[in-house]
Amino acid sequence: ETSTKAANAALETVNLGREQYAATHRPWIKVELKLVSDLERGSDGRWKIDLVFKIKNVGNTPAQNVYPHPGFYAGEGFIEEVKHAQLELATEYRSVTDAAPIGLTIFPGESSKIYITIHLTREVAENRDLIHIGFSDCLPRLFIVGSVHYNYKSTLGEISHRTGFIRSFGYFDTVTRKNTLIPKRDIISHNELRIDHYISGDGYID
């Protein structure tokens, strides 16, 4: 029994050392995102808006194939539902890019900016079930969700990681100082819009 405990303790020490080594010798991607355009509704009923991602490698190894994959989530906003939408987007992205990787290489201490347009489909925007819940007479409650995907080459091969982001998204009411319902307009200035950190799903995921 004593020898078994000693062997288990030694194994735990080895595993801990490997984890510490991996954490020290890998890239860590930090992400900030901002709105850089108005929210516009096209003739096809879809809404679109442009985002800029400021991505920095705060780790000690170059990050390869760095690219954000954002999208809108519309619904009630329960934590597990929003995080599930984030995971679905990540799974969708990896199924497409595993065979043909895309993205930038960012070296330790360096930053890059990536501009991306995301859309909210007409089907989601006009989903009567969501609107009936009472969040809006125009759009349901909205979140911008997704992850910045990246990988690096280690002694164990190529390893994939992602840094998640979830932001509540809405029209900023200057009277109540809170995000509120999207007005019924085809163009809403980005100065009238606001994104705020969500209570979960933000930061290093894997």
mmCIF file of C-alpha atoms in Angstrom:
data_model
loop_
_atom_site.group_PDB
_atom_site.id
_atom_site.type_symbol
_atom_site.label_atom_id
_atom_site.label_comp_id
_atom_site.label_asym_id
_atom_site.label_seq_id
_atom_site.Cartn_x
_atom_site.Cartn_y
_atom_site.Cartn_z
ATOM 1 C CA GLU A 1 0.000 0.000 0.000
ATOM 2 C CA THR A 2 2.835 2.387 0.843
ATOM 3 C CA SER A 3 4.575 1.681 -2.457
ATOM 4 C CA THR A 4 1.310 2.266 -4.360
ATOM 5 C CA LYS A 5 0.807 5.641 -2.692
ATOM 6 C CA ALA A 6 4.398 6.587 -3.474
ATOM 7 C CA ALA A 7 3.964 5.569 -7.124
ATOM 8 C CA ASN A 8 0.713 7.579 -7.421
ATOM 9 C CA ALA A 9 2.355 10.605 -5.837
ATOM 10 C CA ALA A 10 5.276 10.351 -8.262
ATOM 11 C CA LEU A 11 2.868 10.084 -11.212
ATOM 12 C CA GLU A 12 0.939 13.150 -10.023
ATOM 13 C CA THR A 13 4.210 15.070 -9.765
ATOM 14 C CA VAL A 14 5.180 14.090 -13.309
ATOM 15 C CA ASN A 15 1.753 15.057 -14.678
ATOM 16 C CA LEU A 16 1.849 18.378 -12.840
ATOM 17 C CA GLY A 17 5.288 19.076 -14.273
ATOM 18 C CA ARG A 18 4.043 18.334 -17.790
ATOM 19 C CA GLU A 19 1.057 20.653 -17.343
ATOM 20 C CA GLN A 20 3.256 23.453 -16.028
ATOM 21 C CA TYR A 21 5.712 22.981 -18.897
ATOM 22 C CA ALA A 22 2.880 23.000 -21.458
ATOM 23 C CA ALA A 23 1.333 26.149 -19.929
ATOM 24 C CA THR A 24 4.705 27.915 -20.036
ATOM 25 C CA HIS A 25 5.638 26.825 -23.557
ATOM 26 C CA ARG A 26 2.439 27.536 -25.458
ATOM 27 C CA PRO A 27 0.751 30.599 -26.955
ATOM 28 C CA TRP A 28 -2.022 32.352 -25.024
ATOM 29 C CA ILE A 29 -4.347 34.511 -27.087
ATOM 30 C CA LYS A 30 -6.037 37.540 -25.536
ATOM 31 C CA VAL A 31 -8.884 39.155 -27.475
ATOM 32 C CA GLU A 32 -10.746 42.457 -27.460
ATOM 33 C CA LEU A 33 -13.590 43.274 -29.838
ATOM 34 C CA LYS A 34 -15.365 46.461 -30.855
ATOM 35 C CA LEU A 35 -18.147 47.554 -33.180
ATOM 36 C CA VAL A 36 -16.851 49.506 -36.171
ATOM 37 C CA SER A 37 -19.975 50.034 -38.277
ATOM 38 C CA ASP A 38 -23.661 50.770 -38.025
ATOM 39 C CA LEU A 39 -26.211 47.981 -37.729
ATOM 40 C CA GLU A 40 -27.905 47.826 -41.131
ATOM 41 C CA ARG A 41 -30.813 45.831 -42.486
ATOM 42 C CA GLY A 42 -30.496 44.829 -46.144
ATOM 43 C CA SER A 43 -33.164 44.300 -48.771
ATOM 44 C CA ASP A 44 -33.099 40.568 -47.987
ATOM 45 C CA GLY A 45 -34.095 41.247 -44.379
ATOM 46 C CA ARG A 46 -30.717 40.324 -42.919
ATOM 47 C CA TRP A 47 -28.965 42.588 -40.444
ATOM 48 C CA LYS A 48 -25.201 43.073 -40.615
ATOM 49 C CA ILE A 49 -22.525 44.774 -38.581
ATOM 50 C CA ASP A 50 -18.710 44.971 -38.738
ATOM 51 C CA LEU A 51 -16.466 44.012 -35.826
ATOM 52 C CA VAL A 52 -12.764 44.484 -35.228
ATOM 53 C CA PHE A 53 -10.845 41.959 -33.163
ATOM 54 C CA LYS A 54 -7.617 43.042 -31.482
ATOM 55 C CA ILE A 55 -5.737 39.829 -30.837
ATOM 56 C CA LYS A 56 -2.546 39.586 -28.785
ATOM 57 C CA ASN A 57 -0.300 36.609 -28.076
ATOM 58 C CA VAL A 58 0.651 36.881 -24.405
ATOM 59 C CA GLY A 59 2.286 33.447 -24.370
ATOM 60 C CA ASN A 60 5.820 32.303 -25.145
ATOM 61 C CA THR A 61 5.309 30.435 -28.428
ATOM 62 C CA PRO A 62 4.086 31.601 -31.869
ATOM 63 C CA ALA A 63 0.361 31.069 -32.410
ATOM 64 C CA GLN A 64 -0.536 29.800 -35.875
ATOM 65 C CA ASN A 65 -3.750 29.894 -37.896
ATOM 66 C CA VAL A 66 -5.190 32.551 -35.600
ATOM 67 C CA TYR A 67 -8.689 33.564 -36.639
ATOM 68 C CA PRO A 68 -11.930 34.591 -34.895
ATOM 69 C CA HIS A 69 -15.244 32.954 -35.718
ATOM 70 C CA PRO A 70 -18.090 35.113 -34.346
ATOM 71 C CA GLY A 71 -21.836 34.987 -34.791
ATOM 72 C CA PHE A 72 -25.112 36.225 -33.366
ATOM 73 C CA TYR A 73 -27.053 34.219 -30.821
ATOM 74 C CA ALA A 74 -30.691 35.191 -30.305
ATOM 75 C CA GLY A 75 -32.731 33.874 -27.423
ATOM 76 C CA GLU A 76 -33.529 34.120 -23.747
ATOM 77 C CA GLY A 77 -29.925 34.434 -22.610
ATOM 78 C CA PHE A 78 -29.626 31.559 -20.152
ATOM 79 C CA ILE A 79 -25.955 30.797 -19.492
ATOM 80 C CA GLU A 80 -25.952 27.202 -20.731
ATOM 81 C CA GLU A 81 -27.837 28.120 -23.914
ATOM 82 C CA VAL A 82 -25.471 30.952 -24.805
ATOM 83 C CA LYS A 83 -22.388 28.802 -24.098
ATOM 84 C CA HIS A 84 -23.894 25.986 -26.166
ATOM 85 C CA ALA A 85 -24.256 28.397 -29.091
ATOM 86 C CA GLN A 86 -20.590 29.322 -28.629
ATOM 87 C CA LEU A 87 -19.574 25.647 -28.684
ATOM 88 C CA GLU A 88 -21.677 24.968 -31.804
ATOM 89 C CA LEU A 89 -19.898 27.792 -33.644
ATOM 90 C CA ALA A 90 -16.509 26.377 -32.595
ATOM 91 C CA THR A 91 -17.449 22.893 -33.787
ATOM 92 C CA GLU A 92 -18.705 24.316 -37.077
ATOM 93 C CA TYR A 93 -15.487 26.267 -37.594
ATOM 94 C CA ARG A 94 -13.192 23.321 -36.876
ATOM 95 C CA SER A 95 -15.129 20.998 -39.165
ATOM 96 C CA VAL A 96 -14.400 23.382 -42.041
ATOM 97 C CA THR A 97 -10.849 24.495 -41.241
ATOM 98 C CA ASP A 98 -9.236 21.264 -39.988
ATOM 99 C CA ALA A 99 -8.656 20.210 -43.596
ATOM 100 C CA ALA A 100 -7.685 23.681 -44.836
ATOM 101 C CA PRO A 101 -6.391 25.893 -41.986
ATOM 102 C CA ILE A 102 -6.659 29.667 -42.307
ATOM 103 C CA GLY A 103 -5.498 32.607 -40.230
ATOM 104 C CA LEU A 104 -2.480 34.561 -39.098
ATOM 105 C CA THR A 105 0.724 33.717 -37.292
ATOM 106 C CA ILE A 106 1.178 35.920 -34.232
ATOM 107 C CA PHE A 107 4.480 35.865 -32.379
ATOM 108 C CA PRO A 108 4.848 36.284 -28.599
ATOM 109 C CA GLY A 109 4.142 39.861 -27.512
ATOM 110 C CA GLU A 110 2.701 40.843 -30.910
ATOM 111 C CA SER A 111 -0.834 41.963 -31.772
ATOM 112 C CA SER A 112 -2.972 41.932 -34.909
ATOM 113 C CA LYS A 113 -6.347 43.311 -35.920
ATOM 114 C CA ILE A 114 -8.908 41.359 -37.910
ATOM 115 C CA TYR A 115 -12.109 42.864 -39.315
ATOM 116 C CA ILE A 116 -15.155 40.629 -39.760
ATOM 117 C CA THR A 117 -18.779 41.203 -40.806
ATOM 118 C CA ILE A 118 -21.448 39.134 -39.074
ATOM 119 C CA HIS A 119 -25.082 38.712 -40.081
ATOM 120 C CA LEU A 120 -28.350 38.079 -38.338
ATOM 121 C CA THR A 121 -30.659 36.173 -40.643
ATOM 122 C CA ARG A 122 -34.175 37.263 -41.399
ATOM 123 C CA GLU A 123 -35.483 33.967 -40.000
ATOM 124 C CA VAL A 124 -33.940 34.688 -36.607
ATOM 125 C CA ALA A 125 -34.761 38.383 -36.622
ATOM 126 C CA GLU A 126 -38.416 37.652 -37.335
ATOM 127 C CA ASN A 127 -38.775 34.522 -35.197
ATOM 128 C CA ARG A 128 -42.205 35.094 -33.684
ATOM 129 C CA ASP A 129 -41.612 32.572 -30.903
ATOM 130 C CA LEU A 130 -38.633 34.534 -29.626
ATOM 131 C CA ILE A 131 -40.359 37.866 -30.058
ATOM 132 C CA HIS A 132 -43.457 36.552 -28.286
ATOM 133 C CA ILE A 133 -41.339 35.899 -25.198
ATOM 134 C CA GLY A 134 -41.370 39.639 -24.798
ATOM 135 C CA PHE A 135 -37.779 40.660 -25.395
ATOM 136 C CA SER A 136 -38.555 42.839 -28.402
ATOM 137 C CA ASP A 137 -41.164 43.744 -30.962
ATOM 138 C CA CYS A 138 -38.381 43.876 -33.577
ATOM 139 C CA LEU A 139 -35.494 41.613 -32.574
ATOM 140 C CA PRO A 140 -35.047 39.005 -29.836
ATOM 141 C CA ARG A 141 -32.391 39.427 -27.172
ATOM 142 C CA LEU A 142 -28.999 39.314 -28.865
ATOM 143 C CA PHE A 143 -25.473 38.184 -28.055
ATOM 144 C CA ILE A 144 -22.263 38.134 -30.070
ATOM 145 C CA VAL A 145 -20.628 34.777 -29.379
ATOM 146 C CA GLY A 146 -17.659 32.831 -30.697
ATOM 147 C CA SER A 147 -14.000 31.986 -30.241
ATOM 148 C CA VAL A 148 -10.586 32.931 -31.549
ATOM 149 C CA HIS A 149 -9.084 29.690 -32.820
ATOM 150 C CA TYR A 150 -5.351 29.009 -33.013
ATOM 151 C CA ASN A 151 -2.818 26.219 -32.802
ATOM 152 C CA TYR A 152 0.882 25.615 -32.299
ATOM 153 C CA LYS A 153 3.419 22.876 -32.828
ATOM 154 C CA SER A 154 4.718 21.125 -29.741
ATOM 155 C CA THR A 155 6.779 18.016 -29.134
ATOM 156 C CA LEU A 156 3.449 16.150 -29.053
ATOM 157 C CA GLY A 157 2.387 17.454 -32.462
ATOM 158 C CA GLU A 158 0.012 20.224 -33.482
ATOM 159 C CA ILE A 159 -2.287 21.328 -30.671
ATOM 160 C CA SER A 160 -5.427 23.439 -31.092
ATOM 161 C CA HIS A 161 -6.709 26.028 -28.625
ATOM 162 C CA ARG A 162 -9.369 28.703 -28.493
ATOM 163 C CA THR A 163 -10.151 31.844 -26.549
ATOM 164 C CA GLY A 164 -13.865 32.444 -26.156
ATOM 165 C CA PHE A 165 -15.889 35.629 -26.151
ATOM 166 C CA ILE A 166 -19.539 36.371 -25.340
ATOM 167 C CA ARG A 167 -20.973 39.887 -25.408
ATOM 168 C CA SER A 168 -24.492 41.078 -24.813
ATOM 169 C CA PHE A 169 -25.526 43.304 -27.689
ATOM 170 C CA GLY A 170 -28.198 45.959 -27.839
ATOM 171 C CA TYR A 171 -29.368 49.501 -28.252
ATOM 172 C CA PHE A 172 -28.053 51.774 -25.507
ATOM 173 C CA ASP A 173 -30.777 53.832 -23.855
ATOM 174 C CA THR A 174 -29.192 57.114 -22.764
ATOM 175 C CA VAL A 175 -31.984 57.695 -20.234
ATOM 176 C CA THR A 176 -31.824 54.392 -18.349
ATOM 177 C CA ARG A 177 -28.118 53.881 -19.169
ATOM 178 C CA LYS A 178 -28.862 50.254 -20.073
ATOM 179 C CA ASN A 179 -28.966 48.070 -23.176
ATOM 180 C CA THR A 180 -32.533 47.783 -24.389
ATOM 181 C CA LEU A 181 -34.663 46.843 -27.403
ATOM 182 C CA ILE A 182 -33.454 47.505 -30.946
ATOM 183 C CA PRO A 183 -35.559 50.311 -32.492
ATOM 184 C CA LYS A 184 -37.536 49.685 -35.666
ATOM 185 C CA ARG A 185 -35.126 51.296 -38.101
ATOM 186 C CA ASP A 186 -33.166 50.000 -41.079
ATOM 187 C CA ILE A 187 -29.942 51.681 -39.937
ATOM 188 C CA ILE A 188 -28.853 52.140 -36.334
ATOM 189 C CA SER A 189 -25.685 54.097 -35.658
ATOM 190 C CA HIS A 190 -22.898 52.212 -33.928
ATOM 191 C CA ASN A 191 -22.814 55.112 -31.467
ATOM 192 C CA GLU A 192 -26.275 54.022 -30.305
ATOM 193 C CA LEU A 193 -25.220 50.414 -29.866
ATOM 194 C CA ARG A 194 -23.314 48.773 -27.084
ATOM 195 C CA ILE A 195 -21.635 45.455 -26.342
ATOM 196 C CA ASP A 196 -20.935 44.345 -22.781
ATOM 197 C CA HIS A 197 -19.122 41.401 -21.247
ATOM 198 C CA TYR A 198 -21.352 38.458 -20.440
ATOM 199 C CA ILE A 199 -21.206 36.684 -17.078
ATOM 200 C CA SER A 200 -19.588 33.540 -18.517
ATOM 201 C CA GLY A 201 -17.837 32.021 -21.524
ATOM 202 C CA ASP A 202 -15.146 34.663 -21.868
ATOM 203 C CA GLY A 203 -11.408 33.994 -21.906
ATOM 204 C CA TYR A 204 -9.208 30.920 -22.299
ATOM 205 C CA ILE A 205 -11.322 27.826 -22.965
ATOM 206 C CA ASP A 206 -8.781 25.233 -24.047
#
